[in-house]
mmCIF file of C-alpha atoms and ligand atoms in Angstrom:
data_model
loop_
_atom_site.group_PDB
_atom_site.id
_atom_site.type_symbol
_atom_site.label_atom_id
_atom_site.label_comp_id
_atom_site.label_asym_id
_atom_site.label_seq_id
_atom_site.Cartn_x
_atom_site.Cartn_y
_atom_site.Cartn_z
ATOM 1 C CA MET A 1 104.839 32.492 110.436
ATOM 2 C CA GLN A 2 108.310 33.103 109.066
ATOM 3 C CA VAL A 3 109.007 36.287 107.107
ATOM 4 C CA PHE A 4 112.075 36.034 104.877
ATOM 5 C CA GLY A 5 113.924 39.261 104.226
ATOM 6 C CA ALA A 6 115.608 42.253 105.829
ATOM 7 C CA LEU A 7 114.000 45.387 107.224
ATOM 8 C CA LEU A 8 115.936 47.786 105.010
ATOM 9 C CA SER A 9 113.628 46.572 102.234
ATOM 10 C CA PRO A 10 110.466 48.684 102.207
ATOM 11 C CA PHE A 11 108.533 45.628 101.040
ATOM 12 C CA VAL A 12 109.706 43.451 103.924
ATOM 13 C CA ARG A 13 109.053 46.250 106.419
ATOM 14 C CA LYS A 14 105.489 46.555 105.064
ATOM 15 C CA VAL A 15 104.781 42.921 105.884
ATOM 16 C CA CYS A 16 106.270 43.170 109.392
ATOM 17 C CA LEU A 17 104.309 46.367 110.087
ATOM 18 C CA VAL A 18 101.036 44.737 109.052
ATOM 19 C CA ALA A 19 101.827 41.674 111.178
ATOM 20 C CA GLU A 20 102.533 43.946 114.174
ATOM 21 C CA GLU A 21 99.393 46.029 113.597
ATOM 22 C CA LYS A 22 97.323 42.850 113.509
ATOM 23 C CA GLY A 23 99.102 41.159 116.392
ATOM 24 C CA ILE A 24 100.271 38.239 114.259
ATOM 25 C CA ALA A 25 103.238 36.322 115.688
ATOM 26 C CA TYR A 26 106.104 36.071 113.212
ATOM 27 C CA GLU A 27 109.805 35.425 113.038
ATOM 28 C CA LEU A 28 111.940 37.550 110.725
ATOM 29 C CA VAL A 29 114.431 35.234 109.032
ATOM 30 C CA MET A 30 117.253 37.347 107.637
ATOM 31 C CA SER A 31 117.323 36.527 103.934
ATOM 32 C CA SER A 32 118.485 38.284 100.828
ATOM 33 C CA PRO A 33 118.239 37.526 97.109
ATOM 34 C CA GLY A 34 120.529 34.608 96.270
ATOM 35 C CA ASN A 35 120.296 33.141 99.778
ATOM 36 C CA PRO A 36 120.394 29.326 99.558
ATOM 37 C CA ASN A 37 118.080 28.716 102.580
ATOM 38 C CA PRO A 38 115.760 26.055 101.093
ATOM 39 C CA ASP A 39 112.683 27.439 102.881
ATOM 40 C CA PHE A 40 113.333 30.873 101.385
ATOM 41 C CA VAL A 41 114.003 29.408 97.932
ATOM 42 C CA ALA A 42 110.742 27.452 98.151
ATOM 43 C CA ALA A 43 108.771 30.508 99.270
ATOM 44 C CA SER A 44 110.185 32.991 96.758
ATOM 45 C CA PRO A 45 110.236 31.600 93.213
ATOM 46 C CA PHE A 46 112.239 34.573 91.889
ATOM 47 C CA GLY A 47 114.446 35.013 94.942
ATOM 48 C CA LYS A 48 112.940 38.375 95.921
ATOM 49 C CA ILE A 49 112.188 39.544 99.446
ATOM 50 C CA PRO A 50 109.786 39.386 101.216
ATOM 51 C CA ALA A 51 108.371 35.876 101.192
ATOM 52 C CA ILE A 52 106.607 33.984 103.952
ATOM 53 C CA LYS A 53 106.172 30.445 105.197
ATOM 54 C CA ASP A 54 103.004 30.038 107.258
ATOM 55 C CA GLY A 55 102.702 26.364 108.183
ATOM 56 C CA ASP A 56 102.939 24.647 104.834
ATOM 57 C CA TYR A 57 101.794 27.736 102.925
ATOM 58 C CA ASN A 58 104.391 29.747 101.018
ATOM 59 C CA LEU A 59 103.894 33.130 99.412
ATOM 60 C CA ALA A 60 106.030 35.908 97.937
ATOM 61 C CA ASP A 61 105.380 39.608 97.238
ATOM 62 C CA SER A 62 104.468 42.104 99.928
ATOM 63 C CA THR A 63 101.031 43.020 98.620
ATOM 64 C CA ALA A 64 100.115 39.371 97.992
ATOM 65 C CA ILE A 65 101.276 38.459 101.502
ATOM 66 C CA ILE A 66 99.336 41.317 103.077
ATOM 67 C CA THR A 67 96.225 40.369 101.090
ATOM 68 C CA TYR A 68 96.572 36.866 102.554
ATOM 69 C CA LEU A 69 97.093 38.177 106.090
ATOM 70 C CA GLU A 70 94.153 40.559 105.736
ATOM 71 C CA ALA A 71 91.836 37.701 104.761
ATOM 72 C CA LYS A 72 93.129 35.387 107.478
ATOM 73 C CA HIS A 73 93.332 37.824 110.396
ATOM 74 C CA LEU A 74 90.317 40.102 110.652
ATOM 75 C CA GLU A 75 91.619 42.174 113.581
ATOM 76 C CA GLN A 76 92.826 45.733 112.799
ATOM 77 C CA PRO A 77 91.768 45.783 109.123
ATOM 78 C CA MET A 78 94.373 47.213 106.784
ATOM 79 C CA LEU A 79 91.885 47.716 103.955
ATOM 80 C CA PRO A 80 88.763 49.797 104.576
ATOM 81 C CA ALA A 81 85.320 48.366 103.852
ATOM 82 C CA ASP A 82 84.150 51.503 102.034
ATOM 83 C CA PRO A 83 84.741 50.908 98.287
ATOM 84 C CA GLN A 84 86.210 54.318 97.538
ATOM 85 C CA ALA A 85 88.490 54.296 100.597
ATOM 86 C CA ARG A 86 89.631 50.765 99.756
ATOM 87 C CA GLY A 87 90.432 51.823 96.208
ATOM 88 C CA ARG A 88 92.484 54.745 97.535
ATOM 89 C CA ALA A 89 94.330 52.511 100.022
ATOM 90 C CA MET A 90 95.329 50.199 97.161
ATOM 91 C CA TRP A 91 96.294 53.186 95.021
ATOM 92 C CA PHE A 92 98.723 54.393 97.711
ATOM 93 C CA ASP A 93 100.151 50.884 98.051
ATOM 94 C CA GLU A 94 100.709 50.796 94.302
ATOM 95 C CA PHE A 95 102.046 54.369 94.263
ATOM 96 C CA ALA A 96 104.612 53.417 96.929
ATOM 97 C CA ASP A 97 105.643 50.106 95.403
ATOM 98 C CA THR A 98 105.981 51.261 91.821
ATOM 99 C CA ILE A 99 106.124 55.047 91.358
ATOM 100 C CA LEU A 100 107.936 56.127 94.536
ATOM 101 C CA ALA A 101 110.034 52.942 94.603
ATOM 102 C CA ALA A 102 111.088 53.292 90.962
ATOM 103 C CA SER A 103 112.830 56.566 91.748
ATOM 104 C CA GLY A 104 113.708 56.160 95.421
ATOM 105 C CA LEU A 105 115.274 52.727 95.066
ATOM 106 C CA LYS A 106 117.534 53.935 92.239
ATOM 107 C CA ILE A 107 119.151 56.122 94.894
ATOM 108 C CA VAL A 108 119.075 53.498 97.648
ATOM 109 C CA PHE A 109 120.480 50.742 95.459
ATOM 110 C CA ASN A 110 123.220 52.759 93.812
ATOM 111 C CA ARG A 111 124.433 54.667 96.866
ATOM 112 C CA LEU A 112 123.864 52.091 99.638
ATOM 113 C CA VAL A 113 122.846 48.531 98.820
ATOM 114 C CA GLY A 114 125.163 47.968 95.844
ATOM 115 C CA PRO A 115 128.365 49.597 97.082
ATOM 116 C CA LYS A 116 127.997 48.907 100.848
ATOM 117 C CA PHE A 117 126.291 45.498 101.004
ATOM 118 C CA LEU A 118 126.800 43.758 97.672
ATOM 119 C CA ASN A 119 130.233 44.989 96.690
ATOM 120 C CA ILE A 120 128.855 46.247 93.396
ATOM 121 C CA PRO A 121 129.863 49.757 92.335
ATOM 122 C CA GLY A 122 126.894 52.133 92.366
ATOM 123 C CA ASP A 123 125.688 53.747 89.156
ATOM 124 C CA GLU A 124 125.773 57.402 90.199
ATOM 125 C CA ALA A 125 124.036 58.514 86.991
ATOM 126 C CA ALA A 126 121.078 56.282 87.897
ATOM 127 C CA ALA A 127 121.024 57.679 91.445
ATOM 128 C CA LEU A 128 121.018 61.228 90.070
ATOM 129 C CA GLN A 129 118.207 60.295 87.711
ATOM 130 C CA GLY A 130 116.209 58.999 90.704
ATOM 131 C CA GLU A 131 116.837 62.298 92.496
ATOM 132 C CA ALA A 132 115.704 64.246 89.450
ATOM 133 C CA GLU A 133 112.459 62.253 89.325
ATOM 134 C CA LEU A 134 111.616 62.671 93.012
ATOM 135 C CA PRO A 135 110.274 66.259 93.194
ATOM 136 C CA ARG A 136 107.284 65.533 90.956
ATOM 137 C CA ILE A 137 106.427 62.454 93.049
ATOM 138 C CA LEU A 138 106.940 64.132 96.434
ATOM 139 C CA ASP A 139 104.993 67.203 95.273
ATOM 140 C CA TYR A 140 102.092 64.877 94.464
ATOM 141 C CA LEU A 141 102.325 63.288 97.915
ATOM 142 C CA GLU A 142 102.396 66.698 99.593
ATOM 143 C CA GLY A 143 99.250 67.597 97.667
ATOM 144 C CA VAL A 144 97.325 64.585 98.971
ATOM 145 C CA ALA A 145 98.835 64.247 102.477
ATOM 146 C CA PRO A 146 96.040 64.958 104.993
ATOM 147 C CA GLU A 147 96.273 67.767 107.560
ATOM 148 C CA SER A 148 95.306 65.150 110.141
ATOM 149 C CA GLY A 149 94.608 61.427 110.054
ATOM 150 C CA TRP A 150 95.488 59.112 107.216
ATOM 151 C CA LEU A 151 95.760 58.826 103.445
ATOM 152 C CA ALA A 152 92.555 56.839 102.868
ATOM 153 C CA ASP A 153 90.232 57.726 105.769
ATOM 154 C CA ASP A 154 91.260 55.088 108.323
ATOM 155 C CA PHE A 155 94.850 53.961 108.880
ATOM 156 C CA THR A 156 95.462 51.477 106.050
ATOM 157 C CA LEU A 157 97.983 49.567 104.016
ATOM 158 C CA GLY A 158 98.341 52.762 101.966
ATOM 159 C CA ASP A 159 99.878 54.604 104.938
ATOM 160 C CA ILE A 160 102.138 51.661 105.728
ATOM 161 C CA SER A 161 103.419 51.264 102.175
ATOM 162 C CA VAL A 162 104.187 54.925 101.525
ATOM 163 C CA ALA A 163 105.752 55.470 104.967
ATOM 164 C CA SER A 164 107.832 52.302 104.649
ATOM 165 C CA MET A 165 109.246 53.447 101.314
ATOM 166 C CA LEU A 166 110.039 56.871 102.786
ATOM 167 C CA ARG A 167 111.798 55.261 105.736
ATOM 168 C CA THR A 168 114.054 53.300 103.391
ATOM 169 C CA MET A 169 114.817 56.558 101.571
ATOM 170 C CA THR A 170 115.952 58.158 104.847
ATOM 171 C CA TYR A 171 119.004 55.858 104.666
ATOM 172 C CA VAL A 172 120.235 57.938 101.717
ATOM 173 C CA GLY A 173 119.160 61.338 103.040
ATOM 174 C CA HIS A 174 115.777 61.506 101.321
ATOM 175 C CA GLY A 175 113.357 61.311 104.237
ATOM 176 C CA PRO A 176 110.343 63.646 104.291
ATOM 177 C CA ASP A 177 111.682 67.203 104.557
ATOM 178 C CA ALA A 178 109.538 69.197 107.000
ATOM 179 C CA VAL A 179 110.410 72.516 105.358
ATOM 180 C CA GLN A 180 109.708 71.524 101.765
ATOM 181 C CA TYR A 181 106.978 68.963 102.491
ATOM 182 C CA PRO A 182 105.350 69.909 105.833
ATOM 183 C CA LYS A 183 102.100 67.978 105.420
ATOM 184 C CA THR A 184 103.950 64.838 104.302
ATOM 185 C CA ALA A 185 106.418 65.155 107.182
ATOM 186 C CA ALA A 186 103.621 65.615 109.745
ATOM 187 C CA TRP A 187 101.672 62.632 108.385
ATOM 188 C CA TYR A 188 104.886 60.530 108.380
ATOM 189 C CA ALA A 189 105.549 61.540 112.000
ATOM 190 C CA ARG A 190 102.046 60.346 112.913
ATOM 191 C CA VAL A 191 102.740 56.960 111.299
ATOM 192 C CA CYS A 192 106.013 56.746 113.259
ATOM 193 C CA GLU A 193 104.088 57.187 116.525
ATOM 194 C CA ARG A 194 102.135 53.971 116.045
ATOM 195 C CA PRO A 195 103.162 51.211 118.466
ATOM 196 C CA ALA A 196 103.572 48.739 115.589
ATOM 197 C CA TRP A 197 105.930 51.110 113.773
ATOM 198 C CA LYS A 198 107.958 51.668 116.952
ATOM 199 C CA LYS A 199 108.336 47.917 117.486
ATOM 200 C CA VAL A 200 109.576 47.286 113.961
ATOM 201 C CA ALA A 201 111.832 50.362 114.054
ATOM 202 C CA ALA A 202 113.401 49.154 117.318
ATOM 203 C CA VAL A 203 114.357 45.854 115.658
ATOM 204 C CA GLU A 204 115.604 47.653 112.562
ATOM 205 C CA ASP A 205 117.701 50.104 114.599
ATOM 206 C CA ALA A 206 119.102 47.512 117.031
ATOM 207 C CA PRO A 207 122.840 47.037 116.673
ATOM 208 C CA ARG A 208 123.639 43.662 115.161
ATOM 209 C CA GLY A 209 126.295 41.541 116.776
HETATM 210 N N1 GSH B 1 106.754 43.696 94.321
HETATM 211 C C1 GSH B 1 107.637 43.029 95.243
HETATM 212 C C2 GSH B 1 109.007 43.671 95.176
HETATM 213 C C3 GSH B 1 110.033 42.883 95.951
HETATM 214 C C4 GSH B 1 111.453 43.356 95.639
HETATM 215 O O1 GSH B 1 111.743 43.841 94.547
HETATM 216 N N2 GSH B 1 112.330 43.176 96.625
HETATM 217 C C5 GSH B 1 113.711 43.541 96.400
HETATM 218 C C6 GSH B 1 114.355 44.021 97.686
HETATM 219 S S1 GSH B 1 113.783 45.617 98.171
HETATM 220 C C7 GSH B 1 114.462 42.328 95.923
HETATM 221 O O2 GSH B 1 114.269 41.243 96.421
HETATM 222 N N3 GSH B 1 115.327 42.526 94.926
HETATM 223 C C8 GSH B 1 116.182 41.514 94.428
HETATM 224 C C9 GSH B 1 115.948 41.153 93.014
HETATM 225 O O3 GSH B 1 115.161 41.849 92.335
HETATM 226 O O4 GSH B 1 116.553 40.185 92.571
HETATM 227 C C10 GSH B 1 107.039 43.104 96.658
HETATM 228 O O5 GSH B 1 106.176 43.965 96.885
HETATM 229 O O6 GSH B 1 107.390 42.274 97.497
#
């Protein structure tokens, strides 16, 4: 399977983490929006990352891709069987991808991706707005972060999605703060101890030639 994207994207990292958790072989093909690689263009109708090519099957969107992988590869389930736990796992995926991302990525885009990678000046007012929105969201997360274990009983997609978004936010100094958010920070540290997380982080942190 080919995964198109870059690991700075929380959505791409989600897909790679699930593939690692499940032991699915994949190749990360560095791609970014606007990339003319015909396989990426075919897999991602709106040019967003991530997208995958699995044989002759193409799919875009992290949650859609993970839903596909979950159905195809039964090992290490990422969605619990229990209805209420499954609902909560999907809630945390949605929380990460929309609520946390809406604020966090305003900061990441305007202080890092735009100015450093795309040569687009950042909109500092938008970044400040993202920062102003964060406390309410992180307070919520601190209120639901478990003292031990995971967000929705077993380790699930919910843990992966929220932790992946937080990791991307560490690039702009907004990782989980152990003083202000101790339960969140301790849960995040547990996620970071997983072998799958360590493998993906090693690739992400490796110096590029
Ligand atoms: N809901 C999508 C979001 C994907 C997304 O927005 N990716 C960003 C990178 S983090 C992107 O490709 N942005 C470029 C664009 O919107 O044109 C998913 O979960 O995969």
